[in-house]
Coordinates of C-alpha atoms in Angstrom, one line a residue:
M1 CA 63.4 46.2 -29.1
R2 CA 64.1 49.9 -29.2
W3 CA 65.5 51.8 -26.2
T4 CA 62.8 53.2 -23.8
P5 CA 63.5 56.2 -21.5
M6 CA 61.6 54.8 -18.7
A7 CA 63.1 52.2 -16.2
A8 CA 61.1 49.2 -15.0
A9 CA 59.9 50.9 -11.9
G10 CA 58.6 53.9 -13.9
A11 CA 61.4 56.3 -13.0
P12 CA 63.8 57.8 -15.5
P13 CA 67.0 55.9 -15.5
E14 CA 70.4 57.4 -14.7
P15 CA 72.1 58.5 -17.9
L16 CA 75.3 56.8 -18.8
V17 CA 76.7 60.1 -20.1
Q18 CA 75.6 63.5 -18.8
V19 CA 76.7 66.8 -20.2
R20 CA 75.8 70.1 -18.7
G21 CA 76.8 73.6 -20.0
L22 CA 79.6 72.3 -22.0
K23 CA 81.6 74.8 -23.9
Q24 CA 84.6 74.6 -26.3
Y25 CA 86.2 77.7 -27.4
F26 CA 89.3 77.9 -29.7
P27 CA 91.6 81.0 -29.6
L28 CA 92.2 82.9 -32.9
G29 CA 94.6 85.4 -31.5
S30 CA 94.5 89.0 -32.4
T31 CA 94.9 90.8 -35.8
W32 CA 96.2 94.2 -36.4
V33 CA 92.6 95.4 -36.8
D34 CA 91.9 94.1 -33.4
R35 CA 94.8 95.9 -31.9
L36 CA 93.9 99.0 -33.7
L37 CA 90.3 98.9 -32.2
G38 CA 91.7 98.0 -28.8
R39 CA 90.1 94.4 -28.9
G40 CA 91.7 91.5 -27.3
S41 CA 92.1 87.9 -28.8
R42 CA 89.1 86.5 -30.5
W43 CA 87.6 83.1 -29.9
V44 CA 85.7 80.5 -32.0
H45 CA 82.7 79.5 -30.0
A46 CA 82.5 76.0 -31.4
V47 CA 80.4 74.5 -28.6
D48 CA 78.6 77.1 -26.5
G49 CA 76.5 75.7 -23.6
V50 CA 75.3 72.2 -24.5
D51 CA 73.3 69.8 -22.3
L52 CA 72.8 66.3 -23.2
D53 CA 72.0 62.9 -21.7
I54 CA 72.9 59.6 -23.3
H55 CA 71.4 56.5 -21.8
H56 CA 72.7 52.8 -21.5
R57 CA 72.1 50.9 -24.8
E58 CA 70.7 54.0 -26.5
T59 CA 71.6 55.6 -29.9
L60 CA 71.5 59.4 -29.7
G61 CA 71.8 60.8 -33.1
L62 CA 73.3 64.4 -33.6
V63 CA 72.7 66.1 -36.8
G64 CA 73.3 69.5 -38.2
E65 CA 75.0 71.2 -41.2
S66 CA 78.8 71.3 -41.6
G67 CA 80.7 73.5 -39.0
C68 CA 77.8 73.5 -36.5
G69 CA 80.1 72.0 -34.0
K70 CA 79.0 68.2 -34.0
S71 CA 82.5 66.6 -34.0
T72 CA 83.9 69.2 -31.7
L73 CA 81.2 68.2 -29.2
A74 CA 82.0 64.6 -29.5
R75 CA 85.7 65.1 -29.0
T76 CA 85.2 67.3 -26.0
I77 CA 82.8 64.8 -24.4
L78 CA 85.6 62.3 -24.8
R79 CA 88.2 64.8 -23.6
L80 CA 90.2 64.6 -26.7
Y81 CA 89.8 68.3 -26.5
E82 CA 89.9 69.9 -23.0
P83 CA 86.7 71.6 -22.3
T84 CA 86.6 75.5 -21.8
A85 CA 83.8 75.1 -19.3
G86 CA 80.9 72.8 -18.1
S87 CA 80.5 69.3 -16.7
I88 CA 80.9 65.9 -18.3
K89 CA 79.9 62.8 -16.3
F90 CA 80.2 59.2 -17.3
A91 CA 78.4 56.7 -15.1
G92 CA 78.2 59.4 -12.4
R93 CA 81.9 60.2 -12.4
E94 CA 83.0 63.8 -13.4
L95 CA 85.5 63.7 -16.3
T96 CA 86.7 67.3 -16.3
T97 CA 88.6 66.8 -13.0
L98 CA 90.4 63.7 -13.9
S99 CA 94.1 63.6 -14.5
Q100 CA 95.6 62.3 -17.8
M101 CA 96.4 59.1 -16.1
E102 CA 92.8 58.7 -14.7
M103 CA 91.4 59.5 -18.2
R104 CA 93.5 56.9 -19.7
Q105 CA 91.8 54.2 -17.5
M106 CA 88.4 55.7 -18.4
R107 CA 89.1 55.2 -22.2
R108 CA 88.5 51.5 -21.5
E109 CA 84.8 52.7 -21.3
M110 CA 84.8 55.4 -24.1
Q111 CA 85.9 54.8 -27.7
M112 CA 85.5 56.5 -31.1
I113 CA 84.9 55.3 -34.7
F114 CA 86.2 57.9 -37.2
Q115 CA 84.8 59.2 -40.4
D116 CA 87.4 58.4 -42.9
P117 CA 88.3 54.7 -43.0
F118 CA 91.3 55.7 -45.4
A119 CA 92.9 58.2 -43.1
S120 CA 92.2 56.9 -39.7
L121 CA 94.3 53.7 -40.0
N122 CA 98.2 53.8 -40.2
P123 CA 99.2 52.4 -43.5
R124 CA 102.6 51.2 -42.0
R125 CA 101.0 49.0 -39.3
T126 CA 99.3 45.6 -39.8
V127 CA 95.7 44.9 -38.7
E128 CA 97.0 43.2 -35.6
Q129 CA 99.1 46.4 -34.6
I130 CA 96.2 48.7 -35.5
V131 CA 93.4 46.8 -33.6
G132 CA 95.8 45.6 -30.8
L133 CA 97.2 49.1 -29.9
P134 CA 94.4 50.0 -27.5
L135 CA 95.0 46.6 -25.7
L136 CA 98.7 47.4 -25.5
I137 CA 98.1 50.9 -24.1
Q138 CA 95.8 49.4 -21.5
G139 CA 98.4 46.8 -20.5
V140 CA 97.0 43.7 -22.0
P141 CA 99.9 41.0 -22.2
R142 CA 101.3 40.8 -25.8
A143 CA 100.7 37.0 -25.9
D144 CA 96.8 37.6 -25.5
I145 CA 96.6 40.5 -28.0
R146 CA 96.9 38.3 -31.2
R147 CA 94.1 36.0 -30.0
R148 CA 91.8 39.0 -29.1
V149 CA 92.4 40.7 -32.3
A150 CA 91.4 37.5 -34.2
E151 CA 88.2 37.4 -32.2
L152 CA 87.4 41.1 -32.9
L153 CA 88.0 40.5 -36.6
E154 CA 85.5 37.7 -36.7
K155 CA 83.1 39.7 -34.6
V156 CA 83.0 42.6 -37.3
G157 CA 82.7 40.2 -40.1
L158 CA 86.3 39.8 -41.3
S159 CA 88.4 36.8 -41.5
P160 CA 91.0 36.2 -38.7
S161 CA 93.4 35.3 -41.6
H162 CA 93.5 39.0 -42.4
I163 CA 95.3 39.7 -39.2
D164 CA 98.8 40.2 -40.9
R165 CA 97.6 42.4 -43.7
Y166 CA 98.0 46.1 -44.2
P167 CA 95.1 48.7 -44.8
H168 CA 95.9 49.1 -48.5
Q169 CA 94.9 45.5 -48.9
F170 CA 91.2 46.3 -48.0
S171 CA 88.2 47.9 -49.4
G172 CA 86.6 51.0 -47.8
G173 CA 84.0 48.9 -46.0
Q174 CA 86.5 46.5 -44.8
R175 CA 88.7 49.3 -43.4
Q176 CA 85.8 50.7 -41.5
R177 CA 85.2 47.4 -40.0
I178 CA 88.8 47.4 -38.9
G179 CA 88.2 50.8 -37.3
I180 CA 85.1 49.4 -35.5
A181 CA 87.2 46.4 -34.3
R182 CA 89.8 48.8 -32.9
A183 CA 87.0 50.8 -31.1
L184 CA 85.6 47.6 -29.6
A185 CA 89.0 46.2 -28.5
V186 CA 88.7 47.2 -24.8
N187 CA 85.1 46.5 -24.4
P188 CA 83.8 49.9 -24.1
R189 CA 80.2 50.9 -22.9
F190 CA 80.0 54.1 -25.0
V191 CA 81.1 54.6 -28.5
V192 CA 81.2 58.0 -30.5
A193 CA 80.4 57.2 -34.3
D194 CA 81.5 60.3 -36.1
E195 CA 80.1 60.1 -39.7
P196 CA 81.0 56.5 -39.8
V197 CA 79.5 55.7 -43.2
S198 CA 79.7 59.1 -45.0
A199 CA 82.7 58.0 -47.0
L200 CA 81.2 54.7 -48.1
D201 CA 78.9 53.5 -51.0
V202 CA 75.3 53.3 -50.1
S203 CA 75.2 49.5 -50.2
I204 CA 78.2 49.4 -48.0
Q205 CA 76.6 51.9 -45.6
A206 CA 73.7 49.6 -44.9
Q207 CA 75.9 46.7 -44.0
I208 CA 78.0 48.9 -41.6
L209 CA 74.8 50.3 -40.0
R210 CA 73.4 46.7 -39.5
L211 CA 76.7 45.7 -38.1
L212 CA 76.7 48.6 -35.5
Q213 CA 73.2 47.7 -34.4
D214 CA 74.0 44.0 -34.0
L215 CA 77.0 45.0 -31.9
Q216 CA 74.9 47.3 -29.8
A217 CA 72.5 44.6 -29.1
E218 CA 75.1 42.0 -28.3
M219 CA 77.5 44.2 -26.3
G220 CA 75.0 46.7 -24.7
L221 CA 76.6 49.7 -26.3
A222 CA 75.5 53.3 -26.1
Y223 CA 76.3 55.4 -29.2
L224 CA 76.6 59.0 -29.9
F225 CA 76.0 58.8 -33.7
I226 CA 76.9 61.9 -35.8
S227 CA 75.8 62.4 -39.3
H228 CA 74.6 65.2 -41.7
D229 CA 72.5 62.5 -43.5
L230 CA 68.9 62.5 -42.1
A231 CA 68.0 59.2 -43.6
V232 CA 70.9 57.5 -41.8
I233 CA 70.2 59.4 -38.5
S234 CA 66.5 58.3 -38.8
Y235 CA 67.4 54.6 -39.3
V236 CA 69.9 54.2 -36.4
S237 CA 68.7 56.7 -33.7
D238 CA 66.5 56.3 -30.7
R239 CA 66.5 60.0 -30.0
I240 CA 67.8 63.0 -32.2
A241 CA 69.6 66.1 -31.1
V242 CA 69.7 68.9 -33.8
M243 CA 72.7 71.3 -33.5
Y244 CA 73.0 74.8 -34.9
L245 CA 76.0 77.1 -34.4
G246 CA 77.3 75.4 -31.3
R247 CA 73.9 74.8 -29.5
I248 CA 71.3 72.2 -29.4
V249 CA 68.1 73.6 -30.8
E250 CA 65.9 70.6 -30.6
L251 CA 65.9 67.2 -29.0
A252 CA 63.3 64.5 -29.3
P253 CA 62.6 60.7 -30.0
A254 CA 63.4 59.9 -33.6
E255 CA 59.8 59.1 -34.8
T256 CA 58.5 62.4 -33.0
L257 CA 61.2 64.6 -34.5
F258 CA 60.4 63.4 -38.2
A259 CA 56.6 63.4 -37.6
E260 CA 56.4 66.8 -35.8
P261 CA 59.6 69.0 -36.1
L262 CA 59.2 72.1 -34.1
H263 CA 62.2 74.3 -34.4
P264 CA 62.2 76.2 -37.9
Y265 CA 65.8 75.0 -38.4
T266 CA 64.8 71.3 -38.0
R267 CA 61.7 71.9 -40.1
A268 CA 64.1 73.3 -42.9
L269 CA 66.4 70.2 -42.5
I270 CA 63.7 67.6 -42.7
S271 CA 61.9 69.3 -45.7
A272 CA 65.1 68.6 -47.6
V273 CA 64.6 65.0 -47.4
P274 CA 62.7 63.6 -50.5
R275 CA 59.4 62.1 -49.6
V276 CA 56.1 61.7 -51.5
G277 CA 52.9 61.8 -49.6
S278 CA 50.1 59.3 -49.7
R279 CA 48.3 61.3 -52.5
G280 CA 51.5 61.7 -54.5
Q281 CA 52.2 65.3 -53.5
V282 CA 56.0 66.0 -53.0
R283 CA 56.6 67.8 -49.6
E284 CA 57.2 71.5 -49.9
R285 CA 60.9 72.4 -49.5
I286 CA 61.7 75.2 -47.0
L287 CA 64.8 77.2 -48.3
L288 CA 66.8 79.3 -45.9
S289 CA 68.1 82.6 -46.8
G290 CA 71.6 83.7 -46.1
S291 CA 74.5 82.0 -44.3
P292 CA 74.9 80.9 -40.6
P293 CA 76.4 83.7 -38.5
T294 CA 80.1 83.3 -37.6
P295 CA 80.9 81.3 -34.5
I296 CA 83.7 83.9 -33.9
D297 CA 81.0 86.6 -33.1
P298 CA 77.7 84.6 -32.5
P299 CA 74.4 86.6 -32.1
K300 CA 73.3 87.6 -28.6
G301 CA 70.0 86.2 -29.0
C302 CA 68.6 83.3 -30.9
R303 CA 71.4 82.1 -33.3
F304 CA 69.0 81.3 -36.0
Y305 CA 67.3 84.7 -35.8
S306 CA 68.7 86.0 -39.2
R307 CA 67.5 83.0 -41.1
C308 CA 64.3 82.2 -39.3
F309 CA 61.1 82.4 -41.4
L310 CA 58.5 82.4 -38.5
K311 CA 56.3 85.4 -38.5
E312 CA 56.2 85.4 -34.7
K313 CA 59.9 86.4 -34.3
N314 CA 60.6 89.7 -32.7
E315 CA 63.0 91.7 -30.5
T316 CA 63.0 88.9 -27.8
C317 CA 64.4 86.4 -30.3
R318 CA 67.0 88.9 -31.4
L319 CA 68.2 89.8 -28.1
V320 CA 67.5 86.8 -25.7
A321 CA 69.0 83.3 -26.3
P322 CA 66.2 80.7 -25.8
D323 CA 66.6 77.9 -23.4
L324 CA 66.1 74.3 -24.5
K325 CA 62.6 73.7 -23.0
E326 CA 60.3 70.7 -22.9
V327 CA 57.2 71.3 -24.8
T328 CA 55.8 67.8 -24.7
P329 CA 57.2 64.7 -22.8
G330 CA 60.7 64.0 -24.2
H331 CA 60.5 66.8 -26.8
R332 CA 62.6 69.9 -26.2
V333 CA 63.1 72.9 -28.3
A334 CA 65.1 76.1 -28.0
C335 CA 62.6 78.6 -29.6
H336 CA 60.7 81.4 -28.1
A337 CA 57.8 81.2 -30.5
V338 CA 57.3 77.4 -30.2
A339 CA 57.9 77.3 -26.5
G340 CA 55.4 80.1 -26.0
T341 CA 57.7 82.5 -24.3
L342 CA 57.1 85.4 -26.7

């Protein structure tokens, strides 16, 4: 059964992960042109004021074009990057104020599956060393690690007899299973899956996605699932957040988002997914003009303004950044025209 946002008593449950006003800026320094013009150091606004909730046992899909800040947002939530500003709560506990030692303890609860199964595994270490490293860091006795690693290999569909092999002895799909085993080694409650199947063949993708769903049901996991592939996002997600130039522009249940996308950027993304209607008509493709603005100097108002095709857009859109507002239950959009604020 799919995740539902309503608790048994009818009240919204407390989210496992709660993000408010999260920002992640990276310094660029100043060039001779900046100094000539009297400007200080410039910053890349990779994540610029994101609000998100991720609930227990839920899969929240995060989608957007390359460079929009998806992976940076995920790493900032896990505090692999120190946030520039904002709040990150896990099970009600504020993460931004924790020391490095306290965060090490919290990493039992929060883990990550990386995109590239070839680059994310140390080629000089055996499977036992790779999967067992999180256990070693968390202080699990060495005598128990080998047994635990063998159990994890079996859980992700590999043979425990592979425990002494090296990454080059496995296929891409098998390597990603090893990465999944490593992420699950310390029994987390929350897992970030950053493009976990994008480097795999389509047939192998389906196997890995089914494995992730089975593990979620068995272990009660919550996922933040990042992808640029809308077909994958549609298959795995309970809710979907659409990101554009460092901000969330739309958030809705997966079925709602695909049936009735509201933000013009979301509409353009979904129009690119091949689909034939009931009478054989191919859905019309929405082609966006121009390129996204630079995150070094983002627009003051709506960040999609320069590429927006809505006739209703005006000076308010250009000058005032829209808030993410609920237009129907569970469906939020950051668009002045759609939210009726023009």
